[in-house]
Structure formats: structure tokens, C-alpha cells
Short mmCIF file of C-alpha atoms in Angstrom, two decimals:
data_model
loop_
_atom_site.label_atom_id
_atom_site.label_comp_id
_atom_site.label_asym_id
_atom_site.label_seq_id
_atom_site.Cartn_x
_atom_site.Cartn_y
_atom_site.Cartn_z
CA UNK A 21 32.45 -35.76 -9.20
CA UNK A 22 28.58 -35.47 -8.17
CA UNK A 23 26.23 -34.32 -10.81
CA UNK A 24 24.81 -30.58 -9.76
CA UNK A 25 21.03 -32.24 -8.85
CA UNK A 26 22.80 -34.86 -6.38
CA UNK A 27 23.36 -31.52 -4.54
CA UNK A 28 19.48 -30.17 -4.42
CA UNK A 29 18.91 -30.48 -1.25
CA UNK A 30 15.82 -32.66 -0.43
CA UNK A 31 13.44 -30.85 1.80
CA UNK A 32 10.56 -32.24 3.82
CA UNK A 33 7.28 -32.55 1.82
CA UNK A 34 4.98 -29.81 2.55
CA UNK A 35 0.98 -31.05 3.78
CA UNK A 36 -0.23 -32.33 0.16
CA UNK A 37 -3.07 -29.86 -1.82
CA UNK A 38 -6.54 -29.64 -0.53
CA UNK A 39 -9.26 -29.58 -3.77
CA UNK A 40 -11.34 -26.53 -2.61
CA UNK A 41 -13.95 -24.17 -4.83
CA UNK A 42 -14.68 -20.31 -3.56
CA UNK A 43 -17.81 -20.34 -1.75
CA UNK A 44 -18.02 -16.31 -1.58
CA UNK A 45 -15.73 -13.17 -1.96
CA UNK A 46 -16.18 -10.03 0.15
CA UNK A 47 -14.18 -6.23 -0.80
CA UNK A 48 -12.79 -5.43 1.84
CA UNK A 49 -11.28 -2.57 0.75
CA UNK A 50 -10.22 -1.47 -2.76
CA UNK A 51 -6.74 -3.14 -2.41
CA UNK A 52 -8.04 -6.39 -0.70
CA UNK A 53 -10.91 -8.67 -1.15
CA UNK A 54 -11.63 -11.59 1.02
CA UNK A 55 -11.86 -14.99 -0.86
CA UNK A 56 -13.82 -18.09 1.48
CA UNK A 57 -12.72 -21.47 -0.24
CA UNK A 58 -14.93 -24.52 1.11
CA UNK A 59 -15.36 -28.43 0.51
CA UNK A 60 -15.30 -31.49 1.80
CA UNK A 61 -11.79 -32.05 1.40
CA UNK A 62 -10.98 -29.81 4.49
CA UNK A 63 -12.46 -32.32 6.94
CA UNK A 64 -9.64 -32.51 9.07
CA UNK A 65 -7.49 -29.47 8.38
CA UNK A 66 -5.42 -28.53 11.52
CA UNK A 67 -6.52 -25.42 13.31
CA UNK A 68 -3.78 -23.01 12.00
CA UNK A 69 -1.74 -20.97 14.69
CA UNK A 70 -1.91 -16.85 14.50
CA UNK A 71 -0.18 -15.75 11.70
CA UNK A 72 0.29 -19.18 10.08
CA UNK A 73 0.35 -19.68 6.07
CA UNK A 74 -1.26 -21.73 3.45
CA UNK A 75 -0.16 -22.43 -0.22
CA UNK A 76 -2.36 -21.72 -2.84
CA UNK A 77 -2.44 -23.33 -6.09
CA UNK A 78 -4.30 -22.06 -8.67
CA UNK A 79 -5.67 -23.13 -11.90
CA UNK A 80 -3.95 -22.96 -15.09
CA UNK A 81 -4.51 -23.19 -18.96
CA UNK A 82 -5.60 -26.85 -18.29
CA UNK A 83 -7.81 -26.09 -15.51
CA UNK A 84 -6.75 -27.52 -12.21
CA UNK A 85 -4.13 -29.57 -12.03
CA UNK A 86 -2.47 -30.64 -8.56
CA UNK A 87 1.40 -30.96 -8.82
CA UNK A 88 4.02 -33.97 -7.14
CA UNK A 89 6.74 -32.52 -4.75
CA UNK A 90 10.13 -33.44 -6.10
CA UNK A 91 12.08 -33.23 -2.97
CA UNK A 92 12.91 -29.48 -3.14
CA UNK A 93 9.48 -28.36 -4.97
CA UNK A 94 6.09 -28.56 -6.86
CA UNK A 95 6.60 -29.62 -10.14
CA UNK A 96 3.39 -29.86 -12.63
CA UNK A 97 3.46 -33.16 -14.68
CA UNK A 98 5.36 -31.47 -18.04
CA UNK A 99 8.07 -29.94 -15.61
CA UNK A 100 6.27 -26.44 -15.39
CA UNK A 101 5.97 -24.52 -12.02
CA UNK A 102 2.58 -24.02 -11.01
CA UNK A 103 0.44 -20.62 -9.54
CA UNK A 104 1.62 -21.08 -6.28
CA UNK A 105 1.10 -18.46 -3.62
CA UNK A 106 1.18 -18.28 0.20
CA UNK A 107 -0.64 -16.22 2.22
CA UNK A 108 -2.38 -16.34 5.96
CA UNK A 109 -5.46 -18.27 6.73
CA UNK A 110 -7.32 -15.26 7.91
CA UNK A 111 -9.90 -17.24 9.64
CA UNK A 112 -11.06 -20.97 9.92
CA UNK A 113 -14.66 -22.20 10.51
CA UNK A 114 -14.39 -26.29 10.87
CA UNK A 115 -17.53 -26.76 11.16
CA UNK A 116 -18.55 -24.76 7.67
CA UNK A 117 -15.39 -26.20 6.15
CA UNK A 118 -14.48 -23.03 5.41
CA UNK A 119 -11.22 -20.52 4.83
CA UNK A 120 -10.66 -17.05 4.31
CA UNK A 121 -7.45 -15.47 2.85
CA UNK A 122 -6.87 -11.97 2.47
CA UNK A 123 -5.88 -11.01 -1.24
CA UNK A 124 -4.13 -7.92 -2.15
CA UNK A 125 -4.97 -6.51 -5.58
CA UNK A 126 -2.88 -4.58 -7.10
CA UNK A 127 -1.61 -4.60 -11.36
CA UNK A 128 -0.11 -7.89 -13.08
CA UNK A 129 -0.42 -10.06 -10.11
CA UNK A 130 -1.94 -13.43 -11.15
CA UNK A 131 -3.40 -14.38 -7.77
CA UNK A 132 -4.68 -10.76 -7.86
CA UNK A 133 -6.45 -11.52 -11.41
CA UNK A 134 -7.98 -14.44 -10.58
CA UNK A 135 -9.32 -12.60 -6.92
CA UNK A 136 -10.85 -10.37 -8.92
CA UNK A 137 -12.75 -12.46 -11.53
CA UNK A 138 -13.40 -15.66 -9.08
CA UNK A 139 -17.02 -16.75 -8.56
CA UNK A 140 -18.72 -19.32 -6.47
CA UNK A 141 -17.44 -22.92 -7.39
CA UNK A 142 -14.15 -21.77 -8.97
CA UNK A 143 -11.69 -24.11 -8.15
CA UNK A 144 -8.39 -24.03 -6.50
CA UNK A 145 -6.12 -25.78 -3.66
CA UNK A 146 -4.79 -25.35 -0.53
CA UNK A 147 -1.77 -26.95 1.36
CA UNK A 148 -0.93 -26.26 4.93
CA UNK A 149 -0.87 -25.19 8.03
CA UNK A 150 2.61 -23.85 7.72
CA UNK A 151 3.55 -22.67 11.68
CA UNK A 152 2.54 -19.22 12.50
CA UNK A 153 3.81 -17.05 15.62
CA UNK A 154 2.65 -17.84 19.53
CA UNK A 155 3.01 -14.57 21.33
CA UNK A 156 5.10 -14.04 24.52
CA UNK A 157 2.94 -14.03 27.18
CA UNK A 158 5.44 -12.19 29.67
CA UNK A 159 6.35 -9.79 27.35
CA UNK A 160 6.30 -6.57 28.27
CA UNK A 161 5.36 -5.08 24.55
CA UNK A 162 4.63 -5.96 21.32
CA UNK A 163 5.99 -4.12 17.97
CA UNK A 164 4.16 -5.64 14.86
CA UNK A 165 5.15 -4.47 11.38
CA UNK A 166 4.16 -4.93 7.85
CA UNK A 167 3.05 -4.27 4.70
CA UNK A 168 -0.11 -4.36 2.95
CA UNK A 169 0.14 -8.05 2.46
CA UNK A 170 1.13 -8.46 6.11
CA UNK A 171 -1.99 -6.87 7.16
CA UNK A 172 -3.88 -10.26 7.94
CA UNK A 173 -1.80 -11.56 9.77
CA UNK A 174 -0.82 -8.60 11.96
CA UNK A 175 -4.88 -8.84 12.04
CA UNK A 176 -5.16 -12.17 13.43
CA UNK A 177 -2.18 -10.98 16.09
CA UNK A 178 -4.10 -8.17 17.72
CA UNK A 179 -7.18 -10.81 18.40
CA UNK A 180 -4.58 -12.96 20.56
CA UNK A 181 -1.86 -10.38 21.71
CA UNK A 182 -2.52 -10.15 25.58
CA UNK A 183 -5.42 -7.29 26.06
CA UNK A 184 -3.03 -5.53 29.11
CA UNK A 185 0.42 -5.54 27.13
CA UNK A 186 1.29 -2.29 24.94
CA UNK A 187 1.43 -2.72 21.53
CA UNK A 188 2.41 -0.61 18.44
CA UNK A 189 1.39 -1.22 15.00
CA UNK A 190 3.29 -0.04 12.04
CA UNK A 191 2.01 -0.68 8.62
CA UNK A 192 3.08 0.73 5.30
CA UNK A 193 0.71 0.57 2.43
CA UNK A 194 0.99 2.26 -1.48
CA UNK A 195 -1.94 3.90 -1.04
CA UNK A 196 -4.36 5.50 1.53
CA UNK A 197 -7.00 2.84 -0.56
CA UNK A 198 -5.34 0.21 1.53
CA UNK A 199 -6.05 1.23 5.50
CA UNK A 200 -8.84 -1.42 6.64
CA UNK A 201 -10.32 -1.49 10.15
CA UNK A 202 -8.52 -3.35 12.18
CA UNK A 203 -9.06 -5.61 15.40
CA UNK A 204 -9.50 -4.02 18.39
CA UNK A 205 -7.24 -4.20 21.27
CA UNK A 206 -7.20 -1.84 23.96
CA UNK A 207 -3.47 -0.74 24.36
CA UNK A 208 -2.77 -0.73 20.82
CA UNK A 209 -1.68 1.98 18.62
CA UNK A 210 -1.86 1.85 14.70
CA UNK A 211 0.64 4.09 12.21
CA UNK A 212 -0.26 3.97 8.65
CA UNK A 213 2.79 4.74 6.31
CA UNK A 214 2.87 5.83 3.13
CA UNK A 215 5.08 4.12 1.04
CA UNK A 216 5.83 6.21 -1.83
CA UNK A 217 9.40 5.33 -2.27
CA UNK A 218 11.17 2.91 -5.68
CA UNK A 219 12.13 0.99 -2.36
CA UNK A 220 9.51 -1.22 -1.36
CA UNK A 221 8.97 -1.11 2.49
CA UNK A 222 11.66 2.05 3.04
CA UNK A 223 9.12 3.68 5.28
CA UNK A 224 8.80 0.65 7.69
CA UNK A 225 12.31 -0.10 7.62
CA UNK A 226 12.65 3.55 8.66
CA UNK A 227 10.08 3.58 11.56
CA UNK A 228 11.34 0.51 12.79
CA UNK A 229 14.85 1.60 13.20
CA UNK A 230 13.35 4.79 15.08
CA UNK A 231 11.03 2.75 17.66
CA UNK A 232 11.54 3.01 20.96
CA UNK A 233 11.90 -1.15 21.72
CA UNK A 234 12.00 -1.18 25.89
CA UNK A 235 13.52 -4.20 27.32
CA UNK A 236 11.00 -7.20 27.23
CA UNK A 237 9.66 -5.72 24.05
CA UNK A 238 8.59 -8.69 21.24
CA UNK A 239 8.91 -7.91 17.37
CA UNK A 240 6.83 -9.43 15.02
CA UNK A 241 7.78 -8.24 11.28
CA UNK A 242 6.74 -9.56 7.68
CA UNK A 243 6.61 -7.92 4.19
CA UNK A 244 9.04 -7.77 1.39
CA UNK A 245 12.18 -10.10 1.44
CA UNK A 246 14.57 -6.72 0.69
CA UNK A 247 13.42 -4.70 3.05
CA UNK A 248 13.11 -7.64 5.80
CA UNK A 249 16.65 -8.08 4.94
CA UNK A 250 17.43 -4.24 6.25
CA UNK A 251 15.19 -4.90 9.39
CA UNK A 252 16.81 -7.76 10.62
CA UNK A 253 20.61 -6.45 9.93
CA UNK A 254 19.16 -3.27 11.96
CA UNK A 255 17.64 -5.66 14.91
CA UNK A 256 20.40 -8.30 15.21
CA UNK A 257 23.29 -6.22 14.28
CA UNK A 258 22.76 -2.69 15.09
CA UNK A 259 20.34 -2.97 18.09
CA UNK A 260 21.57 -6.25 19.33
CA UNK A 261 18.46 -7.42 19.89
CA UNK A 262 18.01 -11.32 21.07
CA UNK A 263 16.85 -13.01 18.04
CA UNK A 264 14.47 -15.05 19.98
CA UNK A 265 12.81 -11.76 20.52
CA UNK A 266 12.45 -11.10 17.00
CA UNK A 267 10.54 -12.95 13.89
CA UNK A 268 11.01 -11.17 10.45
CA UNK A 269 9.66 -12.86 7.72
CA UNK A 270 9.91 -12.19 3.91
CA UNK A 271 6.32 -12.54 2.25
CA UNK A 272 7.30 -12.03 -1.09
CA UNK A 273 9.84 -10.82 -2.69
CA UNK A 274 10.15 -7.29 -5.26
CA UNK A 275 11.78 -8.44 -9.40
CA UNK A 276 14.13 -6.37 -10.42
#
């Protein structure tokens, strides 16, 4: 009989880490700051699609220390699991060698501690491109949805969504703190929703399921892996909705 961890499945091995250091930060609200990592080790990084991700590793107790892939993932040399954290590469600048990601702060979040205290030259890593979204150009809408940590990306989507196509927006934050200007786009329309329910996301799960999706209409959904969960049983299932018409992604996911 095989031994359990001859049945881990083996997985490809994501891009390896990038040694970086934060050249700047910038508030961009009270719920977000903007963190710019540089250095010569992103010479070459691949120009990441629209709502792509990056991992990013952060330092521990022993400072920076990059972990192997073991097939399924990163391991640091005594076994532990590193700071690991993915998020959207807001914007890239080759020829600054520089990155911005978009950090939500909010209480007891490590990546959010460290966003807070980081200064120029604090280290950290970065692995990626992971594939982002290429919008429909015959579509004849676009529905984007997300939380607060979704907000970059949906961001980088109104620079590229085709100026002539209708799009809403639907965003649900914690707090009013958390609205940012966004991107302009000409046919676009923005809803911020308060989320003030124990169920993270309930208010975009529940303005979702009461848009108006005309045929031809694109979706484009991210935010927490529960409430994705409701919005793609309510697409698929209930709506019938082509799934190559849909992408719903979980960005994190709520402990119970």
C-alpha cells in the first residue's frame, strides 16, 4: 500500500523568489498603502498581464531567508512555512526595476504589520508573474466584483477594459476608510458596499445575484474563497452562465 506522501501531488514549480528591498511606500488610503520593491534582481521580470499575481515572501525571525519548492510547496530549510502572500502587481516600471503592490491594512495581518513599519531597503521577495485576466474584446459588458483586496486588480482592469463597452463595478469594503479613486473609464459605473455582515463578502454575493448580466456580458470576480464559492454556485448553477464567461477567484480565504 503507498505511503500517504507518494500521494502529494507534485505540482509545477512556481517562477523562483526575486531578492528585492522597498524603495518607497505611499498611503493610499487608511486601509491601503502602496509598497514599490526595486533591485537588480528584476532585470528580466515578465511584463505581468491585468490582474496577474505575485508571491511575496517576507522576512522572518532570521531575517530573509528564501525557501526550496518541494513539489507541492515552499518549505523553509527547518520544515517551517514561510510569510507567503499573493497579491497583484499593481504596476511595473522595467526600466526603474520597480513594483508596486497594493496592501490592505487591517488588525493581526502579518503582511499588514510589516506594510506598516517597512522603510527604504527592507528586504523581501517576489515570485511571479502568475497569469492574470485578458478581457473580451467583443463583449458586450463587463461586471467586475471584489473586495477590498480585489481593488487593484479591478484597478488595473478599468485601464484596459475597452473605453466603448459598459461596465459595472461592485466593490464591498468594511469601512467607508477603504473607497480610493479609481481609474477612469468612461462607461463605467462604481457601487461601494458596505460590508457589515459576520459573512465576509455577503453584500457582493448579494448584488451580484441581483445584476442585470445581458447576453455577451463578461464577469470578472475575486475576494474571499467562501463567498467566491456562493458566486460561482449562483453563476454556473443558478444563472447558467457559460463558464468561459466567468472568472471567480478566491484571494484569500476567512479562519474560522
Amino acid at each position: 500500500m503507498p505511503d500517504r506522501a507518494s500521494q502529494v501531488p507534485i505540482r509545477t514549480p512556481p517562477p523562483p523568489f526575486r531578492v528585492v528591498s522597498v524603495v518607497r511606500t505611499e498611503p493610499l488610503s487608511p486601509r491601503m498603502t502602496r509598497v514599490t520593491l526595486g533591485g537588480p534582481a528584476l532585470a528580466g521580470f515578465p511584463e505581468p498581464e491585468p490582474a496577474a499575481s505575485v508571491r511575496l515572501l517576507l522576512p522572518g525571525p532570521a531575517g530573509l531567508v528564501i525557501p526550496e519548492w518541494n513539489g507541492n510547496e515552499f518549505l523553509l530549510p527547518n520544515g517551517e512555512r514561510p510569510v507567503i502572500r499573493t497579491f497583484t502587481p499593481r504596476a511595473w516600471r522595467p526600466g526603474d526595476l520597480e513594483l508596486d503592490v497594493d496592501i490592505v491594512l487591517h488588525d493581526g495581518g502579518a503582511v499588514s504589520a510589516w506594510a506598516a513599519a517597512a522603510a527604504r531597503g527592507t528586504p523581501a521577495a517576489l515570485s511571479g508573474p502568475g497569469s492574470g485576466y485578458r478581457p473580451d474584446p467583443t463583449a458586450t459588458g463587463f461586471l467586475l466584483g471584489g473586495d477590498e483586496t480585489a481593488i487593484p486588480a479591478m484597478a488595473q482592469l478599468l485601464e484596459v477594459l475597452p473605453r466603448e463597452t459598459m461596465t459595472h463595478v461592485l466593490i464591498g469594503i468594511s469601512h467607508p476608510d477603504a473607497q480610493i479613486a479609481l481609474p477612469a473609464h468612461p462607461r463605467a459605473t462604481v457601487r461601494w458596499l458596505p460590508e457589515s455582515g459576520a459573512s465576509p463578502g455577503a453584500a457582493l454575493v448579494a448584488a451580484i445575484e441581483e445584476a442585470d448580466l445581458p447576453a455577451g456580458t463578461k464577469v470578472w470576480v475575486a475576494g474571499e474563497a467562501a463567498a467566491m464559492h456562493r458566486i460561482r454556485r449562483h453563476l454556473f448553477q443558478v444563472r447558467g452562465l457559460p463558464r468561459q464567461d466567468a472568472s471567480v477567484r478566491g484571494y484569500w480565504k476567512q479562519r474560522g
